[in-house]
JSON list of C-alpha atoms in Angstrom, two decimals:
[
{"chain": "A", "resi": 211, "resn": "GLY", "atom": "CA", "xyz": [82.25, 90.23, 96.51]},
{"chain": "A", "resi": 212, "resn": "HIS", "atom": "CA", "xyz": [81.22, 93.00, 99.21]},
{"chain": "A", "resi": 213, "resn": "LEU", "atom": "CA", "xyz": [83.88, 95.33, 98.43]},
{"chain": "A", "resi": 214, "resn": "GLY", "atom": "CA", "xyz": [82.62, 95.66, 94.39]},
{"chain": "A", "resi": 215, "resn": "CYS", "atom": "CA", "xyz": [78.99, 96.17, 95.83]},
{"chain": "A", "resi": 216, "resn": "ILE", "atom": "CA", "xyz": [80.01, 98.91, 97.92]},
{"chain": "A", "resi": 217, "resn": "LYS", "atom": "CA", "xyz": [82.23, 100.56, 95.65]},
{"chain": "A", "resi": 218, "resn": "LEU", "atom": "CA", "xyz": [79.17, 100.52, 93.08]},
{"chain": "A", "resi": 219, "resn": "LEU", "atom": "CA", "xyz": [77.06, 102.25, 95.78]},
{"chain": "A", "resi": 220, "resn": "ILE", "atom": "CA", "xyz": [79.23, 104.24, 96.91]},
{"chain": "A", "resi": 221, "resn": "SER", "atom": "CA", "xyz": [79.61, 105.73, 92.83]},
{"chain": "A", "resi": 222, "resn": "ALA", "atom": "CA", "xyz": [75.89, 105.75, 92.85]},
{"chain": "A", "resi": 223, "resn": "ARG", "atom": "CA", "xyz": [76.10, 108.50, 95.42]},
{"chain": "A", "resi": 224, "resn": "ALA", "atom": "CA", "xyz": [74.26, 105.85, 98.19]},
{"chain": "A", "resi": 225, "resn": "SER", "atom": "CA", "xyz": [74.31, 107.57, 101.30]},
{"chain": "A", "resi": 226, "resn": "VAL", "atom": "CA", "xyz": [77.02, 106.10, 103.61]},
{"chain": "A", "resi": 227, "resn": "ASN", "atom": "CA", "xyz": [75.45, 107.50, 106.47]},
{"chain": "A", "resi": 228, "resn": "GLU", "atom": "CA", "xyz": [71.77, 106.06, 106.59]},
{"chain": "A", "resi": 229, "resn": "PRO", "atom": "CA", "xyz": [71.01, 103.10, 108.90]},
{"chain": "A", "resi": 230, "resn": "ASP", "atom": "CA", "xyz": [69.78, 100.23, 107.21]},
{"chain": "A", "resi": 231, "resn": "ALA", "atom": "CA", "xyz": [66.20, 98.60, 107.63]},
{"chain": "A", "resi": 232, "resn": "SER", "atom": "CA", "xyz": [67.85, 96.94, 111.47]},
{"chain": "A", "resi": 233, "resn": "SER", "atom": "CA", "xyz": [69.10, 100.64, 112.17]},
{"chain": "A", "resi": 234, "resn": "ALA", "atom": "CA", "xyz": [72.60, 99.41, 111.59]},
{"chain": "A", "resi": 235, "resn": "TYR", "atom": "CA", "xyz": [74.68, 102.06, 109.50]},
{"chain": "A", "resi": 236, "resn": "PRO", "atom": "CA", "xyz": [77.34, 100.70, 107.12]},
{"chain": "A", "resi": 237, "resn": "ILE", "atom": "CA", "xyz": [80.35, 101.70, 108.84]},
{"chain": "A", "resi": 238, "resn": "PHE", "atom": "CA", "xyz": [79.40, 99.11, 111.44]},
{"chain": "A", "resi": 239, "resn": "LYS", "atom": "CA", "xyz": [78.56, 96.44, 108.84]},
{"chain": "A", "resi": 240, "resn": "ALA", "atom": "CA", "xyz": [82.10, 96.53, 107.81]},
{"chain": "A", "resi": 241, "resn": "PHE", "atom": "CA", "xyz": [82.95, 94.35, 110.71]},
{"chain": "A", "resi": 242, "resn": "LEU", "atom": "CA", "xyz": [80.95, 91.52, 109.68]},
{"chain": "A", "resi": 243, "resn": "SER", "atom": "CA", "xyz": [83.12, 91.34, 106.96]},
{"chain": "A", "resi": 244, "resn": "SER", "atom": "CA", "xyz": [85.73, 89.02, 106.49]},
{"chain": "A", "resi": 245, "resn": "THR", "atom": "CA", "xyz": [88.56, 89.87, 108.58]},
{"chain": "A", "resi": 246, "resn": "LYS", "atom": "CA", "xyz": [90.75, 90.45, 105.34]},
{"chain": "A", "resi": 247, "resn": "SER", "atom": "CA", "xyz": [88.20, 93.03, 103.56]},
{"chain": "A", "resi": 248, "resn": "GLN", "atom": "CA", "xyz": [87.22, 95.10, 106.72]},
{"chain": "A", "resi": 249, "resn": "ALA", "atom": "CA", "xyz": [90.14, 97.53, 106.31]},
{"chain": "A", "resi": 250, "resn": "LYS", "atom": "CA", "xyz": [89.21, 97.52, 102.77]},
{"chain": "A", "resi": 251, "resn": "ILE", "atom": "CA", "xyz": [85.35, 98.23, 103.29]},
{"chain": "A", "resi": 252, "resn": "LEU", "atom": "CA", "xyz": [86.27, 100.94, 105.78]},
{"chain": "A", "resi": 253, "resn": "SER", "atom": "CA", "xyz": [88.53, 102.51, 104.10]},
{"chain": "A", "resi": 254, "resn": "LEU", "atom": "CA", "xyz": [86.06, 103.35, 101.62]},
{"chain": "A", "resi": 255, "resn": "LEU", "atom": "CA", "xyz": [83.20, 104.21, 103.89]},
{"chain": "A", "resi": 256, "resn": "VAL", "atom": "CA", "xyz": [85.62, 106.77, 105.55]},
{"chain": "A", "resi": 257, "resn": "GLN", "atom": "CA", "xyz": [86.98, 108.01, 101.87]},
{"chain": "A", "resi": 258, "resn": "ALA", "atom": "CA", "xyz": [83.26, 108.35, 101.51]},
{"chain": "A", "resi": 259, "resn": "LYS", "atom": "CA", "xyz": [82.66, 110.53, 104.78]},
{"chain": "A", "resi": 260, "resn": "ALA", "atom": "CA", "xyz": [80.90, 108.01, 106.63]},
{"chain": "A", "resi": 261, "resn": "ASN", "atom": "CA", "xyz": [80.44, 109.07, 110.41]},
{"chain": "A", "resi": 262, "resn": "VAL", "atom": "CA", "xyz": [83.58, 107.67, 112.17]},
{"chain": "A", "resi": 263, "resn": "ASN", "atom": "CA", "xyz": [81.88, 108.94, 115.66]},
{"chain": "A", "resi": 264, "resn": "GLN", "atom": "CA", "xyz": [78.47, 107.17, 115.02]},
{"chain": "A", "resi": 265, "resn": "ASN", "atom": "CA", "xyz": [77.21, 105.51, 117.88]},
{"chain": "A", "resi": 266, "resn": "SER", "atom": "CA", "xyz": [75.89, 102.16, 117.49]},
{"chain": "A", "resi": 267, "resn": "LYS", "atom": "CA", "xyz": [72.21, 102.07, 119.15]},
{"chain": "A", "resi": 268, "resn": "GLU", "atom": "CA", "xyz": [72.29, 98.95, 121.04]},
{"chain": "A", "resi": 269, "resn": "GLU", "atom": "CA", "xyz": [75.83, 100.11, 123.04]},
{"chain": "A", "resi": 270, "resn": "GLY", "atom": "CA", "xyz": [76.46, 103.33, 122.33]},
{"chain": "A", "resi": 271, "resn": "ALA", "atom": "CA", "xyz": [79.78, 102.16, 120.77]},
{"chain": "A", "resi": 272, "resn": "THR", "atom": "CA", "xyz": [81.58, 103.95, 118.25]},
{"chain": "A", "resi": 273, "resn": "PRO", "atom": "CA", "xyz": [83.48, 102.02, 115.08]},
{"chain": "A", "resi": 274, "resn": "LEU", "atom": "CA", "xyz": [86.55, 103.08, 116.95]},
{"chain": "A", "resi": 275, "resn": "ILE", "atom": "CA", "xyz": [85.54, 100.70, 120.31]},
{"chain": "A", "resi": 276, "resn": "VAL", "atom": "CA", "xyz": [84.48, 98.10, 118.01]},
{"chain": "A", "resi": 277, "resn": "ALA", "atom": "CA", "xyz": [87.71, 97.59, 116.04]},
{"chain": "A", "resi": 278, "resn": "SER", "atom": "CA", "xyz": [89.53, 98.37, 119.39]},
{"chain": "A", "resi": 279, "resn": "PHE", "atom": "CA", "xyz": [87.88, 95.44, 120.91]},
{"chain": "A", "resi": 280, "resn": "SER", "atom": "CA", "xyz": [87.63, 93.40, 117.86]},
{"chain": "A", "resi": 281, "resn": "LYS", "atom": "CA", "xyz": [91.59, 93.45, 117.91]},
{"chain": "A", "resi": 282, "resn": "ALA", "atom": "CA", "xyz": [91.01, 95.32, 114.31]},
{"chain": "A", "resi": 283, "resn": "SER", "atom": "CA", "xyz": [94.75, 96.78, 114.22]},
{"chain": "A", "resi": 284, "resn": "ASP", "atom": "CA", "xyz": [94.26, 97.99, 110.53]},
{"chain": "A", "resi": 285, "resn": "CYS", "atom": "CA", "xyz": [90.44, 99.41, 111.24]},
{"chain": "A", "resi": 286, "resn": "THR", "atom": "CA", "xyz": [91.76, 101.03, 114.30]},
{"chain": "A", "resi": 287, "resn": "ALA", "atom": "CA", "xyz": [94.30, 102.86, 112.65]},
{"chain": "A", "resi": 288, "resn": "ILE", "atom": "CA", "xyz": [92.12, 104.04, 110.04]},
{"chain": "A", "resi": 289, "resn": "LEU", "atom": "CA", "xyz": [89.85, 105.22, 112.35]},
{"chain": "A", "resi": 290, "resn": "ILE", "atom": "CA", "xyz": [92.57, 107.23, 114.61]},
{"chain": "A", "resi": 291, "resn": "LYS", "atom": "CA", "xyz": [93.73, 108.46, 110.99]},
{"chain": "A", "resi": 292, "resn": "ALA", "atom": "CA", "xyz": [90.47, 109.90, 110.53]},
{"chain": "A", "resi": 293, "resn": "ALA", "atom": "CA", "xyz": [89.96, 111.36, 113.79]},
{"chain": "A", "resi": 294, "resn": "ALA", "atom": "CA", "xyz": [87.73, 109.42, 115.44]},
{"chain": "A", "resi": 295, "resn": "ASP", "atom": "CA", "xyz": [87.11, 110.31, 119.16]},
{"chain": "A", "resi": 296, "resn": "LEU", "atom": "CA", "xyz": [89.80, 108.43, 121.48]},
{"chain": "A", "resi": 297, "resn": "GLU", "atom": "CA", "xyz": [88.15, 109.59, 124.55]},
{"chain": "A", "resi": 298, "resn": "HIS", "atom": "CA", "xyz": [84.00, 108.51, 123.38]},
{"chain": "A", "resi": 299, "resn": "GLN", "atom": "CA", "xyz": [82.51, 105.90, 126.46]},
{"chain": "A", "resi": 300, "resn": "ASN", "atom": "CA", "xyz": [79.88, 103.46, 125.33]},
{"chain": "A", "resi": 301, "resn": "ARG", "atom": "CA", "xyz": [77.24, 102.64, 128.08]},
{"chain": "A", "resi": 302, "resn": "ASN", "atom": "CA", "xyz": [79.14, 100.21, 129.88]},
{"chain": "A", "resi": 303, "resn": "GLY", "atom": "CA", "xyz": [82.03, 103.28, 130.46]},
{"chain": "A", "resi": 304, "resn": "ASN", "atom": "CA", "xyz": [84.45, 101.59, 127.66]},
{"chain": "A", "resi": 305, "resn": "THR", "atom": "CA", "xyz": [86.69, 103.34, 125.56]},
{"chain": "A", "resi": 306, "resn": "ALA", "atom": "CA", "xyz": [88.64, 102.57, 122.64]},
{"chain": "A", "resi": 307, "resn": "LEU", "atom": "CA", "xyz": [92.07, 102.63, 124.43]},
{"chain": "A", "resi": 308, "resn": "MET", "atom": "CA", "xyz": [90.25, 99.97, 127.26]},
{"chain": "A", "resi": 309, "resn": "GLY", "atom": "CA", "xyz": [90.08, 97.34, 124.54]},
{"chain": "A", "resi": 310, "resn": "ALA", "atom": "CA", "xyz": [94.05, 97.88, 122.74]}
]
């Protein structure tokens, strides 16, 4: 599955902070996985030093804002523990605390 592929890419030293061809960063792609895989994938990316404060191109959101508004509490906890910025505002002025 996706988890095995991600482990393989990280072990091969693929950059966890490089966007793909559509300008999407791996840390945001974690939220496209099944709900039960999201926290595991996010945890792997954070351990590999993914930027927990990366801004999305479209909305200026951070992974913490996405996790909060998606009600992904496991992911929110991982990001807070990794020192994600709690006060960052997206382009609409929303913070992660507003989505909690």
